[in-house]
Structure formats: C-alpha cells, structure tokens
Amino acid sequence: MSDAVIEKVDNAGVVRLTINRPKALNALNSDVLSALEKELVELEQHPSLRAVLITGAGEKSFVAGADIAEMRDKTPEQARAFAGQALRTIKRLETLPVPVVALVNGFCLGGGCELALACDWAVASDNAIFGQPEVLLGVIPGFGGTQRLPRRVGPAMALDLVTTGRKIDAHEALRIGLVNRVMPQAELEDYVAELTKQLMGNGPQSVRGAKQAVHDGMDQDLDSALALETSLFAFCFAGEEQTEGMSAFVEKRKPDF
Ligand code: DAK
C-alpha cells in the first residue's frame, strides 16, 4: 500500500482528499481503497473536522470506476471480499459527521459514481461524465450503486442507468438530481471554496446535527424520523451555539461560532 494514492491537505479543519492515480483515471484498486480507508479512520478521530472534500487528480477524471484489470481474474469469494472492502470504505466516507463534498472533475463511472453517491454534495465540472456501466463488463454495480442510486434519483432513472449502462453528461446528472451543481471546469475550485466558506460560517454542531438528522432519518419510518429530529433539535439548546446564533440575530450582528 502506498500513501501516494491519496493526498491529504488539512486547512483549518477542511480536509481535502485527492485520489492520485491519474494514469489509470484514478480507478479504485485495493491499494487506493486501503489508503482511503486509513485516511477516513483518522478523520473519524479528527478533533476539529468541519468538512471533507474528495476529488481525483488531474482534469480528466474523478474516478473511472473500480480497477477492471485488478478485478478481471477474481473468484466469487475474492469479488465478495473486494466489494466488502469498498462498501466499508464508502460507508465510512458517508457517515463522517461533517459535510462531505465530491468535486467531480471528469469521468465519474461505476465505483466512482458510487463513491460520489455517498457524498453529501456533488459539484461537477461541465465536462463530467456519469454512469454505472458495469453491465457492459458482465457484472452489476458492487459498491452500493443499485441501492444508493435509486435513493438519490428514484428507481426509474436508477433502473435506466444500471440496466443500460449508458453514460450521461453533467447537465443530465443535474437534472435527475445526481449532482447539486454544474460549473465550468475553470470555476469548480472557486465555487467549492465559496461553498466551504458558507459551511464554515454556520454553527459546526448544528451542521453536524442537520446531517445526522437527514442521514439517520432516511433509514426510518416518518414518525421515528420526526422523533429523531425533535431530539436533535432539542439537543441544540444544550450547547452555546444556539445561544450565540439567536443572540446575534436579536442583537443584529454576525454570530461568532
Ligand atoms: N480500471 C482500470 N484502468 C482504467 C479504468 C478502470 N476502471 N478506466 C480507465 N483505465 C485506464 C485505461 O486502461 C488506460 O490505461 P493505459 O492503457 O494507459 O495503461 C488509462 O486508464 C486511460 O484510459 P483510456 O485510454 O481508456 O482513456 P479514454 O479517454 O480513451 O477513455 C474512459 C476514458 C473512462 C471512457 C475509458 O477509460 C473507460 O471506459 N474506462 C472504464 C470505465 C468503466 O467501465 N468503469 C466501471 C468499472 S466497473 C463488484 C462488482 C462490480 C464492480 C466492482 C465490484 N463486486 C461484486 C466485487 C464494478 C465496479 C466498476 O466500477
């Protein structure tokens, strides 16, 4: 395993992870997944984490999928273990307690699309291409695509994508709700910097609580989810953030979180 497959930059609690295999269009092999999981385990313990950005090295690709050459000769048992490693890693990314933003700067296919689906935000460059082309390779999505894609875009469009394997451009991805924004590639970084600034200006505990309410509530029936929201809402009143936020409003000043 090599740390060279993931670059990490920590800027005041905003951590940027870059998958760094540009020659293979940042395809996910076991080394990349192990390195990514190692970083995520560390981030779970980060004392002042505020947001995580994840992207692919270069201007051509976010992640072009799981590594096909590595997968080709796997037995069913090995395939199960590989999928298990990927699912565990992607779940760690999804359940980080802070917003996770995917900067989708090009190809976002197969396992790459499944990685982006586990992020809270996806901001795509206008040259980005999305798809779940696994059926063209004689398999189905194995990193959560058949489950997270219908939850994100609805079952009809998910079935369209996973059964045809067709690729869609960034604008169609935006239209179906797969991504939050599409930006000209030259403006992607500036937009994400602005987004990060906006997130950092909000109460850190309330941002975490809002994320937790959405994520945990989605897996529950409505009444249970509403009860969860009430608990998390009430919990906000136990800390200093709510006092500062509401006092700032009343005193007509900016809150200092
Ligand atoms: N894996 C390995 N290498 C890849 C790759 C990939 N997914 N995608 C690209 N590369 C490599 C190419 O082989 C090439 O390497 P060299 O020949 O230079 O050594 C280099 O990246 C540049 O790619 P191209 O020369 O092909 O570049 P183009 O611009 O011409 O084409 C492309 C770009 C993205 C359209 C094309 O590379 C492409 O179609 N790539 C494959 C995309 C794809 O099919 N992705 C989905 C992979 S399957 C599981 C079940 C399923 C899965 C996983 C687990 N279990 C149950 C265990 C499946 C997951 C997938 O993601």
CSV table of C-alpha atoms in Angstrom, one decimal, residues 1-234:
chain,number,residue,atom,x,y,z
A,1,MET,CA,0.0,0.0,0.0
A,2,SER,CA,1.3,3.5,-0.8
A,3,ASP,CA,0.2,6.8,0.7
A,4,ALA,CA,0.9,8.2,-2.8
A,5,VAL,CA,-2.5,7.0,-3.9
A,6,ILE,CA,-4.3,9.5,-1.6
A,7,GLU,CA,-3.1,13.1,-1.0
A,8,LYS,CA,-4.5,14.8,2.2
A,9,VAL,CA,-4.4,18.5,2.8
A,10,ASP,CA,-5.8,19.8,6.1
A,11,ASN,CA,-6.7,23.5,6.1
A,12,ALA,CA,-8.2,24.6,9.4
A,13,GLY,CA,-10.5,21.5,9.6
A,14,VAL,CA,-11.4,21.4,6.0
A,15,VAL,CA,-9.7,18.2,4.7
A,16,ARG,CA,-9.2,17.6,1.1
A,17,LEU,CA,-8.6,14.0,-0.1
A,18,THR,CA,-7.3,13.5,-3.7
A,19,ILE,CA,-7.3,10.1,-5.3
A,20,ASN,CA,-4.0,10.1,-7.1
A,21,ARG,CA,-3.8,7.6,-9.9
A,22,PRO,CA,-4.3,9.9,-12.9
A,23,LYS,CA,-2.6,7.4,-15.3
A,24,ALA,CA,-5.4,5.0,-14.6
A,25,LEU,CA,-8.0,7.8,-14.4
A,26,ASN,CA,-8.0,7.3,-10.6
A,27,ALA,CA,-9.6,3.8,-10.8
A,28,LEU,CA,-10.1,2.3,-7.4
A,29,ASN,CA,-7.9,-0.7,-6.8
A,30,SER,CA,-7.2,-2.4,-3.4
A,31,ASP,CA,-4.3,-0.1,-2.6
A,32,VAL,CA,-6.4,3.0,-3.2
A,33,LEU,CA,-9.3,1.7,-1.1
A,34,SER,CA,-6.9,0.7,1.8
A,35,ALA,CA,-5.3,4.1,1.7
A,36,LEU,CA,-8.6,5.9,1.6
A,37,GLU,CA,-10.0,3.8,4.5
A,38,LYS,CA,-6.9,4.6,6.5
A,39,GLU,CA,-7.4,8.3,6.0
A,40,LEU,CA,-11.1,8.0,6.8
A,41,VAL,CA,-10.4,6.2,10.1
A,42,GLU,CA,-8.1,9.1,11.1
A,43,LEU,CA,-10.7,11.6,10.1
A,44,GLU,CA,-13.2,9.9,12.3
A,45,GLN,CA,-11.0,11.0,15.2
A,46,HIS,CA,-10.2,14.5,13.9
A,47,PRO,CA,-10.9,16.9,16.8
A,48,SER,CA,-12.0,19.9,14.8
A,49,LEU,CA,-13.1,18.5,11.5
A,50,ARG,CA,-15.5,20.8,9.6
A,51,ALA,CA,-15.8,19.5,6.1
A,52,VAL,CA,-14.3,16.9,3.8
A,53,LEU,CA,-13.6,17.4,0.1
A,54,ILE,CA,-12.9,14.5,-2.2
A,55,THR,CA,-11.7,14.6,-5.8
A,56,GLY,CA,-9.5,12.9,-8.4
A,57,ALA,CA,-6.1,14.0,-9.5
A,58,GLY,CA,-5.9,15.7,-12.9
A,59,GLU,CA,-8.5,17.3,-15.1
A,60,LYS,CA,-9.8,14.3,-16.9
A,61,SER,CA,-11.3,12.1,-14.2
A,62,PHE,CA,-12.8,12.0,-10.8
A,63,VAL,CA,-12.8,8.2,-10.6
A,64,ALA,CA,-13.3,6.0,-13.7
A,65,GLY,CA,-14.6,3.0,-11.6
A,66,ALA,CA,-13.2,0.1,-9.9
A,67,ASP,CA,-9.9,-1.2,-11.4
A,68,ILE,CA,-11.1,-3.5,-14.1
A,69,ALA,CA,-7.6,-5.1,-14.7
A,70,GLU,CA,-7.4,-6.0,-11.0
A,71,MET,CA,-11.0,-7.4,-10.9
A,72,ARG,CA,-10.7,-9.5,-14.0
A,73,ASP,CA,-9.4,-12.7,-12.5
A,74,LYS,CA,-11.2,-12.6,-9.2
A,75,THR,CA,-13.1,-15.6,-7.9
A,76,PRO,CA,-16.6,-15.1,-6.5
A,77,GLU,CA,-15.1,-15.2,-3.0
A,78,GLN,CA,-12.4,-12.6,-3.9
A,79,ALA,CA,-15.1,-10.4,-5.5
A,80,ARG,CA,-17.1,-10.6,-2.3
A,81,ALA,CA,-14.1,-9.5,-0.3
A,82,PHE,CA,-13.3,-6.7,-2.7
A,83,ALA,CA,-16.8,-5.4,-2.6
A,84,GLY,CA,-16.8,-5.7,1.2
A,85,GLN,CA,-13.6,-3.5,1.4
A,86,ALA,CA,-15.2,-0.9,-0.9
A,87,LEU,CA,-18.5,-0.9,0.8
A,88,ARG,CA,-16.9,-0.5,4.2
A,89,THR,CA,-14.7,2.4,3.0
A,90,ILE,CA,-17.5,4.2,1.2
A,91,LYS,CA,-19.7,3.8,4.3
A,92,ARG,CA,-17.0,5.4,6.4
A,93,LEU,CA,-17.0,8.4,4.0
A,94,GLU,CA,-20.8,8.6,4.1
A,95,THR,CA,-21.0,8.6,7.9
A,96,LEU,CA,-18.3,11.1,8.6
A,97,PRO,CA,-20.1,13.6,10.9
A,98,VAL,CA,-19.4,16.6,8.7
A,99,PRO,CA,-20.5,17.5,5.2
A,100,VAL,CA,-18.6,15.6,2.5
A,101,VAL,CA,-18.3,17.3,-0.9
A,102,ALA,CA,-17.3,15.5,-4.1
A,103,LEU,CA,-15.6,17.7,-6.7
A,104,VAL,CA,-16.4,15.7,-9.8
A,105,ASN,CA,-13.8,16.8,-12.3
A,106,GLY,CA,-14.3,14.4,-15.2
A,107,PHE,CA,-15.2,10.8,-15.5
A,108,CYS,CA,-17.4,9.5,-12.7
A,109,LEU,CA,-18.2,6.0,-13.6
A,110,GLY,CA,-19.0,2.7,-11.9
A,111,GLY,CA,-17.3,2.7,-8.5
A,112,GLY,CA,-16.6,6.4,-9.0
A,113,CYS,CA,-20.3,7.2,-9.2
A,114,GLU,CA,-20.9,5.0,-6.2
A,115,LEU,CA,-18.3,7.0,-4.3
A,116,ALA,CA,-19.9,10.3,-5.3
A,117,LEU,CA,-23.3,8.9,-4.2
A,118,ALA,CA,-22.0,8.5,-0.7
A,119,CYS,CA,-21.1,12.2,-0.5
A,120,ASP,CA,-23.5,14.9,0.8
A,121,TRP,CA,-22.7,17.3,-2.0
A,122,ALA,CA,-21.6,16.6,-5.6
A,123,VAL,CA,-20.3,19.6,-7.6
A,124,ALA,CA,-19.5,18.6,-11.2
A,125,SER,CA,-17.4,20.3,-13.8
A,126,ASP,CA,-19.2,20.7,-17.1
A,127,ASN,CA,-17.1,18.0,-18.7
A,128,ALA,CA,-18.0,15.4,-16.2
A,129,ILE,CA,-19.5,12.1,-17.4
A,130,PHE,CA,-21.5,9.8,-15.1
A,131,GLY,CA,-22.7,6.3,-15.4
A,132,GLN,CA,-23.0,2.8,-14.0
A,133,PRO,CA,-21.5,0.8,-16.9
A,134,GLU,CA,-21.0,-2.4,-15.1
A,135,VAL,CA,-23.4,-4.4,-17.2
A,136,LEU,CA,-21.2,-3.7,-20.2
A,137,LEU,CA,-18.5,-5.6,-18.3
A,138,GLY,CA,-20.7,-8.5,-17.3
A,139,VAL,CA,-21.3,-7.5,-13.7
A,140,ILE,CA,-23.6,-5.3,-11.7
A,141,PRO,CA,-22.6,-2.3,-9.5
A,142,GLY,CA,-20.9,-3.8,-6.5
A,143,PHE,CA,-20.1,-0.7,-4.4
A,144,GLY,CA,-23.6,0.3,-3.4
A,145,GLY,CA,-24.9,1.7,-6.8
A,146,THR,CA,-28.0,-0.4,-7.0
A,147,GLN,CA,-29.1,0.9,-3.6
A,148,ARG,CA,-27.8,4.5,-3.3
A,149,LEU,CA,-28.6,5.5,-6.9
A,150,PRO,CA,-32.4,4.8,-6.6
A,151,ARG,CA,-32.4,6.6,-3.2
A,152,ARG,CA,-30.8,9.6,-4.8
A,153,VAL,CA,-32.5,9.8,-8.2
A,154,GLY,CA,-35.5,7.5,-7.8
A,155,PRO,CA,-36.0,3.9,-9.0
A,156,ALA,CA,-37.0,4.7,-12.6
A,157,MET,CA,-33.9,6.6,-13.5
A,158,ALA,CA,-31.7,4.3,-11.5
A,159,LEU,CA,-33.0,1.3,-13.4
A,160,ASP,CA,-32.4,3.1,-16.7
A,161,LEU,CA,-28.8,3.7,-15.8
A,162,VAL,CA,-27.9,0.4,-14.2
A,163,THR,CA,-29.6,-1.7,-16.9
A,164,THR,CA,-28.4,0.2,-20.0
A,165,GLY,CA,-25.0,1.2,-18.6
A,166,ARG,CA,-25.4,4.4,-20.6
A,167,LYS,CA,-23.3,7.4,-19.8
A,168,ILE,CA,-24.9,10.8,-19.0
A,169,ASP,CA,-23.3,14.3,-19.1
A,170,ALA,CA,-23.2,16.7,-16.2
A,171,HIS,CA,-26.3,18.6,-17.2
A,172,GLU,CA,-28.4,15.4,-17.2
A,173,ALA,CA,-26.8,14.4,-13.9
A,174,LEU,CA,-28.0,17.8,-12.5
A,175,ARG,CA,-31.5,17.4,-14.0
A,176,ILE,CA,-32.0,14.0,-12.4
A,177,GLY,CA,-30.6,15.1,-9.0
A,178,LEU,CA,-27.5,13.1,-9.1
A,179,VAL,CA,-25.4,16.3,-8.5
A,180,ASN,CA,-26.1,19.6,-6.8
A,181,ARG,CA,-24.3,22.0,-9.2
A,182,VAL,CA,-22.5,22.0,-12.5
A,183,MET,CA,-19.7,24.5,-13.0
A,184,PRO,CA,-17.3,25.3,-15.9
A,185,GLN,CA,-14.2,23.3,-15.0
A,186,ALA,CA,-12.1,26.5,-14.6
A,187,GLU,CA,-14.6,27.7,-11.9
A,188,LEU,CA,-15.1,24.4,-10.0
A,189,GLU,CA,-12.4,25.2,-7.3
A,190,ASP,CA,-13.7,28.7,-6.7
A,191,TYR,CA,-17.2,27.5,-6.3
A,192,VAL,CA,-16.2,24.8,-3.8
A,193,ALA,CA,-14.1,27.4,-1.9
A,194,GLU,CA,-17.2,29.5,-1.7
A,195,LEU,CA,-19.4,26.6,-0.6
A,196,THR,CA,-16.8,25.6,2.0
A,197,LYS,CA,-16.8,29.2,3.4
A,198,GLN,CA,-20.5,29.1,3.6
A,199,LEU,CA,-20.5,25.8,5.5
A,200,MET,CA,-17.7,27.2,7.9
A,201,GLY,CA,-19.8,30.2,8.7
A,202,ASN,CA,-22.6,28.1,10.2
A,203,GLY,CA,-22.7,26.6,13.6
A,204,PRO,CA,-20.4,23.4,13.5
A,205,GLN,CA,-22.6,21.4,15.8
A,206,SER,CA,-25.8,22.4,14.0
A,207,VAL,CA,-24.3,21.4,10.7
A,208,ARG,CA,-23.4,18.0,12.1
A,209,GLY,CA,-26.9,17.7,13.6
A,210,ALA,CA,-28.6,18.6,10.4
A,211,LYS,CA,-26.5,16.0,8.5
A,212,GLN,CA,-27.2,13.3,11.1
A,213,ALA,CA,-31.0,14.0,11.1
A,214,VAL,CA,-31.2,13.6,7.3
A,215,HIS,CA,-29.0,10.5,7.1
A,216,ASP,CA,-30.3,8.6,10.1
A,217,GLY,CA,-33.9,9.7,9.4
A,218,MET,CA,-33.8,8.4,5.8
A,219,ASP,CA,-33.5,4.9,7.1
A,220,GLN,CA,-36.5,5.1,9.4
A,221,ASP,CA,-40.3,5.4,9.1
A,222,LEU,CA,-41.6,9.0,9.2
A,223,ASP,CA,-42.8,9.1,12.8
A,224,SER,CA,-39.5,7.7,14.1
A,225,ALA,CA,-37.5,10.1,11.9
A,226,LEU,CA,-39.5,13.0,13.2
A,227,ALA,CA,-38.9,11.9,16.8
A,228,LEU,CA,-35.2,11.8,15.9
A,229,GLU,CA,-35.4,15.3,14.5
A,230,THR,CA,-37.1,16.5,17.7
A,231,SER,CA,-34.3,15.0,19.9
A,232,LEU,CA,-31.6,16.5,17.8
A,233,PHE,CA,-33.4,19.9,17.7
A,234,ALA,CA,-33.8,19.9,21.5
